Tab-separated table of C-alpha atoms in Angstrom:
chain	number	residue	atom	x	y	z
A	306	UNK	CA	11.327	-4.422	-25.130
A	307	UNK	CA	8.241	-4.080	-23.053
A	308	UNK	CA	4.986	-5.481	-24.419
A	309	UNK	CA	2.791	-2.154	-24.191
A	310	UNK	CA	5.562	-0.345	-26.259
A	311	UNK	CA	5.427	-3.252	-28.802
A	312	UNK	CA	1.711	-2.950	-29.156
A	313	UNK	CA	2.527	0.659	-29.024
A	314	UNK	CA	5.186	0.264	-32.046
A	315	UNK	CA	2.571	-1.946	-33.922
A	316	UNK	CA	-0.469	0.858	-33.586
A	317	UNK	CA	1.487	3.520	-35.164
A	318	UNK	CA	3.108	1.118	-38.333
A	319	UNK	CA	-0.356	0.294	-38.729
A	320	UNK	CA	-1.552	4.068	-38.975
A	321	UNK	CA	1.316	4.863	-41.111
A	322	UNK	CA	1.209	2.097	-43.817
A	323	UNK	CA	-2.840	1.379	-43.946
A	324	UNK	CA	-4.458	3.276	-46.774
A	325	UNK	CA	-7.968	1.891	-46.501
A	326	UNK	CA	-10.827	3.072	-48.672
A	327	UNK	CA	-13.456	5.573	-47.434
A	328	UNK	CA	-16.122	3.020	-45.860
A	329	UNK	CA	-19.549	3.122	-47.297
A	330	UNK	CA	-21.025	4.413	-43.171
A	331	UNK	CA	-19.330	6.073	-41.085
A	332	UNK	CA	-17.122	4.132	-38.906
A	333	UNK	CA	-16.223	4.831	-35.057
A	334	UNK	CA	-13.309	7.256	-35.138
A	335	UNK	CA	-9.525	5.559	-34.629
A	336	UNK	CA	-7.341	7.276	-32.664
A	337	UNK	CA	-4.657	9.281	-34.039
A	338	UNK	CA	-0.945	8.922	-33.512
A	339	UNK	CA	-0.394	11.606	-31.382
A	340	UNK	CA	-3.363	10.113	-29.475
A	341	UNK	CA	-1.527	7.166	-28.550
A	342	UNK	CA	1.487	8.837	-27.741
A	343	UNK	CA	-0.036	10.864	-25.137
A	344	UNK	CA	-1.918	8.469	-23.566
A	345	UNK	CA	1.052	6.170	-23.038
A	346	UNK	CA	2.392	6.523	-19.633
A	347	UNK	CA	6.205	6.402	-19.898
A	348	UNK	CA	8.161	9.229	-22.160
A	349	UNK	CA	7.714	8.497	-25.570
A	350	UNK	CA	8.722	10.556	-28.676
A	351	UNK	CA	8.126	10.644	-32.183
A	352	UNK	CA	11.373	11.553	-34.591
A	353	UNK	CA	11.296	12.331	-37.708
A	354	UNK	CA	14.430	13.221	-39.627
A	355	UNK	CA	16.232	14.124	-36.714
A	356	UNK	CA	13.535	16.094	-35.363
A	357	UNK	CA	11.147	15.442	-32.910
A	358	UNK	CA	7.593	15.572	-34.203
A	359	UNK	CA	5.832	14.590	-31.247
A	360	UNK	CA	6.315	14.220	-27.422
A	361	UNK	CA	4.037	13.083	-24.762
A	362	UNK	CA	3.369	15.019	-21.578
A	363	UNK	CA	5.920	12.364	-19.773
A	364	UNK	CA	8.400	13.126	-22.338
A	365	UNK	CA	7.537	17.290	-21.970
A	366	UNK	CA	7.830	16.552	-18.207
A	367	UNK	CA	11.282	14.814	-18.027
A	368	UNK	CA	12.570	16.889	-21.054
A	369	UNK	CA	11.021	20.466	-21.371
A	370	UNK	CA	7.859	21.556	-22.584
A	371	UNK	CA	9.759	23.387	-25.755
A	372	UNK	CA	11.192	19.901	-27.544
A	373	UNK	CA	8.811	19.476	-30.275
A	374	UNK	CA	10.128	20.501	-33.388
A	375	UNK	CA	13.494	20.066	-31.878
A	376	UNK	CA	16.578	18.567	-32.600
A	377	UNK	CA	16.670	15.254	-30.742
A	378	UNK	CA	20.597	15.598	-30.490
A	379	UNK	CA	19.651	18.499	-28.282
A	380	UNK	CA	16.997	17.175	-26.790
A	381	UNK	CA	18.617	14.080	-25.559
A	382	UNK	CA	21.838	14.957	-25.006
A	383	UNK	CA	23.786	11.343	-24.688
A	384	UNK	CA	26.828	10.736	-27.844
A	385	UNK	CA	25.397	6.811	-28.273
A	386	UNK	CA	21.620	8.349	-27.906
A	387	UNK	CA	22.391	10.624	-30.748
A	388	UNK	CA	24.189	8.101	-32.903
A	389	UNK	CA	21.510	5.592	-33.084
A	390	UNK	CA	19.023	8.203	-33.456
A	391	UNK	CA	20.581	9.853	-36.493
A	392	UNK	CA	22.429	6.875	-38.360
A	393	UNK	CA	19.202	4.670	-39.340
A	394	UNK	CA	15.932	6.578	-39.120
A	395	UNK	CA	14.004	4.047	-40.522
A	396	UNK	CA	15.123	0.693	-38.440
A	397	UNK	CA	17.190	1.923	-35.747
A	398	UNK	CA	16.602	-0.852	-33.278
A	399	UNK	CA	19.417	-2.513	-31.809
A	400	UNK	CA	19.862	-3.205	-28.088
A	401	UNK	CA	18.823	-0.409	-25.370
A	402	UNK	CA	20.950	2.384	-24.295
A	403	UNK	CA	21.329	2.877	-20.765
A	404	UNK	CA	21.511	7.716	-20.239
A	405	UNK	CA	22.792	8.942	-16.928
A	406	UNK	CA	21.489	12.241	-15.612
A	407	UNK	CA	19.126	12.841	-17.798
A	408	UNK	CA	16.384	14.866	-16.033
A	409	UNK	CA	18.829	14.832	-12.816
A	410	UNK	CA	21.955	14.196	-12.046
A	411	UNK	CA	21.693	10.842	-10.146
A	412	UNK	CA	18.452	9.589	-12.640
A	413	UNK	CA	19.087	6.365	-14.979
A	414	UNK	CA	17.054	6.060	-18.208
A	415	UNK	CA	16.687	3.087	-20.432
A	416	UNK	CA	16.372	4.307	-24.187
A	417	UNK	CA	14.331	1.673	-26.754
A	418	UNK	CA	13.849	2.993	-30.292
A	419	UNK	CA	11.773	1.400	-32.916
A	420	UNK	CA	11.074	2.251	-36.853
A	421	UNK	CA	7.928	2.991	-37.713
A	422	UNK	CA	8.669	3.803	-41.473
A	423	UNK	CA	8.023	7.093	-43.704
A	424	UNK	CA	11.450	8.028	-42.079
A	425	UNK	CA	9.933	8.149	-38.293
A	426	UNK	CA	11.531	6.736	-35.041
A	427	UNK	CA	9.957	5.922	-32.071
A	428	UNK	CA	11.728	6.470	-28.709
A	429	UNK	CA	10.546	4.788	-25.769
A	430	UNK	CA	12.643	6.042	-22.269
A	431	UNK	CA	11.756	3.863	-19.177
A	432	UNK	CA	12.943	5.135	-15.730
A	433	UNK	CA	15.622	2.529	-14.158
A	434	UNK	CA	16.589	5.492	-10.955
A	435	UNK	CA	15.018	3.505	-8.276
A	436	UNK	CA	16.227	-0.101	-9.417
A	437	UNK	CA	19.698	1.131	-10.037
A	438	UNK	CA	19.436	3.041	-6.326
A	439	UNK	CA	18.000	-0.695	-4.924
A	440	UNK	CA	21.112	-1.888	-6.379
A	441	UNK	CA	23.435	0.304	-5.034
A	442	UNK	CA	21.873	0.190	-1.950
A	443	UNK	CA	22.442	-3.597	-1.899
A	444	UNK	CA	26.311	-3.119	-2.979
A	445	UNK	CA	26.786	-1.214	-0.185
A	446	UNK	CA	25.348	-2.870	2.412
A	447	UNK	CA	27.261	-6.174	1.670
A	448	UNK	CA	30.207	-3.772	1.912
A	449	UNK	CA	29.282	-2.324	4.897
A	450	UNK	CA	27.959	-5.833	6.725
A	451	UNK	CA	31.430	-7.017	5.768
A	452	UNK	CA	33.577	-3.968	7.225
A	453	UNK	CA	31.128	-4.231	10.452
A	454	UNK	CA	31.911	-7.989	10.247
A	455	UNK	CA	36.024	-7.797	9.813
A	456	UNK	CA	36.751	-5.293	12.446
A	457	UNK	CA	35.924	-7.105	15.601
A	458	UNK	CA	37.203	-10.555	13.714
A	459	UNK	CA	40.406	-9.038	13.170
A	460	UNK	CA	40.519	-8.054	16.919
A	461	UNK	CA	39.115	-11.571	17.885
A	462	UNK	CA	42.124	-13.330	16.220
A	463	UNK	CA	45.302	-10.828	17.112
A	464	UNK	CA	44.184	-11.041	20.500
A	465	UNK	CA	43.917	-15.038	20.044
A	466	UNK	CA	47.684	-14.967	18.487
A	467	UNK	CA	49.013	-12.928	20.998
A	468	UNK	CA	47.943	-15.237	23.817
A	469	UNK	CA	49.944	-17.962	22.283
A	470	UNK	CA	52.576	-15.790	23.647
A	471	UNK	CA	53.915	-17.639	26.568
A	472	UNK	CA	54.977	-14.420	28.429
A	473	UNK	CA	51.422	-13.568	27.907
A	474	UNK	CA	49.771	-16.921	29.001
A	475	UNK	CA	52.270	-16.297	32.116
A	476	UNK	CA	50.539	-12.634	33.231
A	477	UNK	CA	47.536	-13.286	34.478
A	478	UNK	CA	46.110	-9.928	34.323
A	479	UNK	CA	47.326	-9.519	30.966
A	480	UNK	CA	45.454	-12.716	29.700
A	481	UNK	CA	42.281	-11.863	31.844
A	482	UNK	CA	42.334	-8.456	29.979
A	483	UNK	CA	42.888	-10.306	26.346
A	484	UNK	CA	39.928	-12.851	26.758
A	485	UNK	CA	37.498	-9.966	28.102
A	486	UNK	CA	38.200	-8.019	24.733
A	487	UNK	CA	37.958	-11.077	22.610
A	488	UNK	CA	34.288	-11.604	24.779
A	489	UNK	CA	33.250	-8.402	23.693
A	490	UNK	CA	34.356	-8.593	20.428
A	491	UNK	CA	32.598	-11.802	19.949
A	492	UNK	CA	29.762	-10.348	21.754
A	493	UNK	CA	29.316	-7.553	19.581
A	494	UNK	CA	29.910	-9.602	16.354
A	495	UNK	CA	26.612	-11.884	17.843
A	496	UNK	CA	24.842	-8.500	18.200
A	497	UNK	CA	25.494	-7.586	14.572
A	498	UNK	CA	24.353	-10.698	13.148
A	499	UNK	CA	21.296	-10.682	15.183
A	500	UNK	CA	20.528	-7.424	14.025
A	501	UNK	CA	20.928	-8.517	10.279
A	502	UNK	CA	18.738	-11.858	10.774
A	503	UNK	CA	15.984	-9.739	12.105
A	504	UNK	CA	16.160	-6.907	9.424
A	505	UNK	CA	16.265	-9.610	6.831
A	506	UNK	CA	12.853	-11.067	8.628
A	507	UNK	CA	10.937	-7.872	8.757
A	508	UNK	CA	11.802	-7.379	5.006
A	509	UNK	CA	10.802	-10.962	3.994
A	510	UNK	CA	7.551	-9.880	5.740
A	511	UNK	CA	7.292	-6.239	4.705
A	512	UNK	CA	4.033	-6.978	2.315
A	513	UNK	CA	2.037	-8.527	4.807
A	514	UNK	CA	0.915	-5.969	7.153
A	515	UNK	CA	0.265	-7.111	10.300
A	516	UNK	CA	-3.713	-7.568	11.519
A	517	UNK	CA	-3.305	-8.685	15.180
A	518	UNK	CA	-4.992	-6.191	17.781
A	519	UNK	CA	-2.196	-4.959	19.861
A	520	UNK	CA	-2.762	-3.140	23.316
A	521	UNK	CA	0.291	-0.610	22.936
A	522	UNK	CA	0.124	0.129	26.709
A	523	UNK	CA	0.701	-3.088	27.086
A	524	UNK	CA	3.776	-3.262	25.263
A	525	UNK	CA	5.221	-0.152	27.446
A	526	UNK	CA	4.319	-1.430	30.277
A	527	UNK	CA	6.644	-4.813	29.070
A	528	UNK	CA	9.653	-2.771	27.917
A	529	UNK	CA	9.748	-0.941	30.674
A	530	UNK	CA	9.999	-3.816	33.289
A	531	UNK	CA	12.508	-5.628	31.603
A	532	UNK	CA	14.804	-2.018	31.474
A	533	UNK	CA	14.171	-1.359	35.181
A	534	UNK	CA	15.408	-4.953	35.912
A	535	UNK	CA	18.820	-4.143	33.499
A	536	UNK	CA	21.874	-3.865	35.440
A	537	UNK	CA	22.107	-0.332	33.472
A	538	UNK	CA	22.319	2.997	36.157
A	539	UNK	CA	20.350	4.361	32.833
A	540	UNK	CA	17.620	2.091	33.709
A	541	UNK	CA	16.040	4.112	36.767
A	542	UNK	CA	16.076	7.248	34.702
A	543	UNK	CA	13.055	5.667	32.236
A	544	UNK	CA	9.570	6.957	33.304
A	545	UNK	CA	6.288	6.062	31.312
A	546	UNK	CA	3.429	8.110	30.602
A	547	UNK	CA	0.409	5.800	28.557
A	548	UNK	CA	-2.862	7.285	27.853
A	549	UNK	CA	-5.328	4.391	28.664
A	550	UNK	CA	-7.825	5.284	26.912
A	551	UNK	CA	-6.333	4.389	23.370
A	552	UNK	CA	-7.667	1.695	21.053
A	553	UNK	CA	-5.400	-1.322	20.249
A	554	UNK	CA	-3.503	-1.031	17.260
A	555	UNK	CA	-3.307	-3.590	14.293
A	556	UNK	CA	0.515	-4.703	14.971
A	557	UNK	CA	2.937	-7.538	15.615
A	558	UNK	CA	3.763	-7.697	19.196
A	559	UNK	CA	7.132	-8.792	19.008
A	560	UNK	CA	8.062	-6.439	16.331
A	561	UNK	CA	6.631	-3.238	18.470
A	562	UNK	CA	8.241	-4.774	21.516
A	563	UNK	CA	11.711	-4.849	19.421
A	564	UNK	CA	11.272	-1.239	17.993
A	565	UNK	CA	10.282	-0.088	21.063
A	566	UNK	CA	13.420	-1.650	22.888
A	567	UNK	CA	15.675	-0.417	20.217
A	568	UNK	CA	14.442	3.208	20.939
A	569	UNK	CA	14.499	3.301	24.520
A	570	UNK	CA	18.215	1.798	24.293
A	571	UNK	CA	19.267	4.512	21.617
A	572	UNK	CA	17.889	7.198	24.187
A	573	UNK	CA	19.085	5.406	27.246
A	574	UNK	CA	22.702	5.533	25.705
A	575	UNK	CA	22.894	8.777	23.813
A	576	UNK	CA	20.683	10.902	26.618
A	577	UNK	CA	22.930	12.415	29.573
A	578	UNK	CA	23.138	10.499	32.588
A	579	UNK	CA	20.375	11.264	35.415
A	580	UNK	CA	18.079	12.678	32.811
A	581	UNK	CA	14.571	11.503	31.950
A	582	UNK	CA	14.028	9.350	28.884
A	583	UNK	CA	10.245	9.228	28.643
A	584	UNK	CA	7.827	6.600	26.911
A	585	UNK	CA	4.730	7.850	25.992
A	586	UNK	CA	1.488	7.218	24.064
A	587	UNK	CA	-1.185	9.331	22.759
A	588	UNK	CA	-3.498	10.587	19.609
A	589	UNK	CA	-1.752	10.990	16.784
A	590	UNK	CA	-3.551	12.727	13.512
A	591	UNK	CA	-6.683	11.287	12.320
A	592	UNK	CA	-7.240	8.125	13.587
A	593	UNK	CA	-3.418	7.379	14.315
A	594	UNK	CA	-1.841	6.438	17.184
A	595	UNK	CA	1.301	7.727	18.334
A	596	UNK	CA	4.240	6.016	20.467
A	597	UNK	CA	6.933	8.600	21.779
A	598	UNK	CA	10.405	7.746	22.786
A	599	UNK	CA	12.143	11.545	24.395
A	600	UNK	CA	15.508	12.415	25.667
A	601	UNK	CA	17.446	15.108	26.988
A	602	UNK	CA	20.799	14.370	25.340
A	603	UNK	CA	22.733	15.986	23.070
A	604	UNK	CA	20.563	16.005	20.025
A	605	UNK	CA	21.600	15.570	16.647
A	606	UNK	CA	22.289	17.999	14.136
A	607	UNK	CA	19.677	18.709	11.189
A	608	UNK	CA	21.971	17.644	8.484
A	609	UNK	CA	22.055	14.203	9.735
A	610	UNK	CA	18.431	13.430	10.810
A	611	UNK	CA	17.320	12.270	6.704
A	612	UNK	CA	20.037	9.847	6.766
A	613	UNK	CA	19.477	8.259	10.605
A	614	UNK	CA	17.166	5.205	9.285
A	615	UNK	CA	20.109	4.309	6.538
A	616	UNK	CA	21.892	1.108	7.854
A	617	UNK	CA	25.156	1.295	9.461
A	618	UNK	CA	24.809	5.070	9.330
A	619	UNK	CA	26.288	6.734	12.461
A	620	UNK	CA	26.696	10.692	13.822
A	621	UNK	CA	29.566	9.199	15.832
A	622	UNK	CA	30.610	6.420	14.446
A	623	UNK	CA	33.498	6.062	17.491
A	624	UNK	CA	31.186	6.589	20.266
A	625	UNK	CA	28.156	4.412	18.544
A	626	UNK	CA	30.838	1.651	18.753
A	627	UNK	CA	31.748	2.426	22.689
A	628	UNK	CA	28.346	1.831	23.458
A	629	UNK	CA	27.738	-1.170	21.848
A	630	UNK	CA	25.681	0.036	18.934
A	631	UNK	CA	25.647	-1.811	15.378
A	632	UNK	CA	24.174	0.687	13.240
A	633	UNK	CA	21.338	-0.980	12.332
A	634	UNK	CA	19.042	-0.118	15.500
A	635	UNK	CA	17.060	2.937	13.498
A	636	UNK	CA	16.764	0.629	10.025
A	637	UNK	CA	14.871	-2.153	11.909
A	638	UNK	CA	12.676	0.890	13.232
A	639	UNK	CA	12.028	2.075	9.952
A	640	UNK	CA	11.290	-1.380	8.487
A	641	UNK	CA	9.149	-2.185	11.425
A	642	UNK	CA	7.136	0.849	11.026
A	643	UNK	CA	6.902	0.276	6.932
A	644	UNK	CA	5.606	-3.241	7.581
A	645	UNK	CA	3.089	-2.154	10.250
A	646	UNK	CA	1.746	0.861	7.333
A	647	UNK	CA	3.147	3.810	10.092
A	648	UNK	CA	4.934	6.629	10.059
A	649	UNK	CA	8.300	7.876	11.832
A	650	UNK	CA	8.924	11.063	12.993
A	651	UNK	CA	12.353	12.531	14.505
A	652	UNK	CA	12.836	15.757	16.081
A	653	UNK	CA	15.838	16.577	17.728
A	654	UNK	CA	17.570	20.030	18.814
A	655	UNK	CA	21.109	20.086	19.283
A	656	UNK	CA	21.835	20.707	22.880
A	657	UNK	CA	18.333	19.652	24.147
A	658	UNK	CA	17.524	16.250	22.809
A	659	UNK	CA	15.999	14.143	20.577
A	660	UNK	CA	11.814	12.777	20.312
A	661	UNK	CA	11.375	9.851	17.790
A	662	UNK	CA	7.297	9.291	17.267
A	663	UNK	CA	5.913	6.502	15.762
A	664	UNK	CA	2.317	6.800	14.366
A	665	UNK	CA	0.541	3.487	14.047
A	666	UNK	CA	-2.808	2.528	12.544
A	667	UNK	CA	-5.883	1.210	14.562
A	668	UNK	CA	-6.801	-2.189	14.731
A	669	UNK	CA	-9.894	-3.098	13.016
A	670	UNK	CA	-12.727	-4.032	15.446
A	671	UNK	CA	-15.183	-6.781	14.486
């Protein structure tokens, strides 16, 4: 039971038991039980003889404005909750009850109950949906990471075992092909581990916003130079459109470079060969500074857009793996943007291409 709730229980119990004599002189008015309940931030109900006597605004918003006077078993449709609330009205106590689906299919609530005397019960509902979702994401992340690592590892082990065969060793072409697969899968594991470590470092710093002034144009030119010198034939398709009048942004230079490398790398992989990949900077809404990467690829269907920044989410799993994707690139981008207190905007039209824009706050100039 959380401390504010315990304080509310104490105040309501005192209000129901104290019968002080009338004071000789007027005293400051004490808040009524209903006022105390209404002021509480979480959903709170006062139940008397199985019916809801009072409900604060948060409870009415969750369960409906009509619930005052209603049977509590109808308002909170949960067998364990109904049994606890109706079996011992004076001192129900006991462990909190977990309610699933109250107010929404995926919602999770914890119900705390305390007896107030006078046949009244106080019910406190605590929203645990966010914590449950975070735990589910953690479990899914571990499972997905294990799967992503297991796949290349299984290939490496399989080819190593095959190389023990005398026939494979005696054929130079076969041996070379097997070693190439082992090399490629090992590098795939290396990239995945590097991305996992990078994501972990970014998340560890998410509450510490960067304050260094960074020239976004310089970052773009540096990334463009690295891409241009790469052996990838798509590197010559990358072009820049830099607004030289922009003020510096508040940023972490290394992370902004990583963000841009990820966006440009994706655009090169999924854009059509021979079509431009455009990196541009400009002014965004308000005082924000915009960094965009645009390609002329196949585009992305609307139903995939909300999930693109999820870890290991892929629109086309086979193609993503074939071009060396780890499934973490846009998740890293999202976390870098969040750490920079920026915004990420992804727009795409099937058959025409994708534009990903990052909006960053300007640096504070002393």
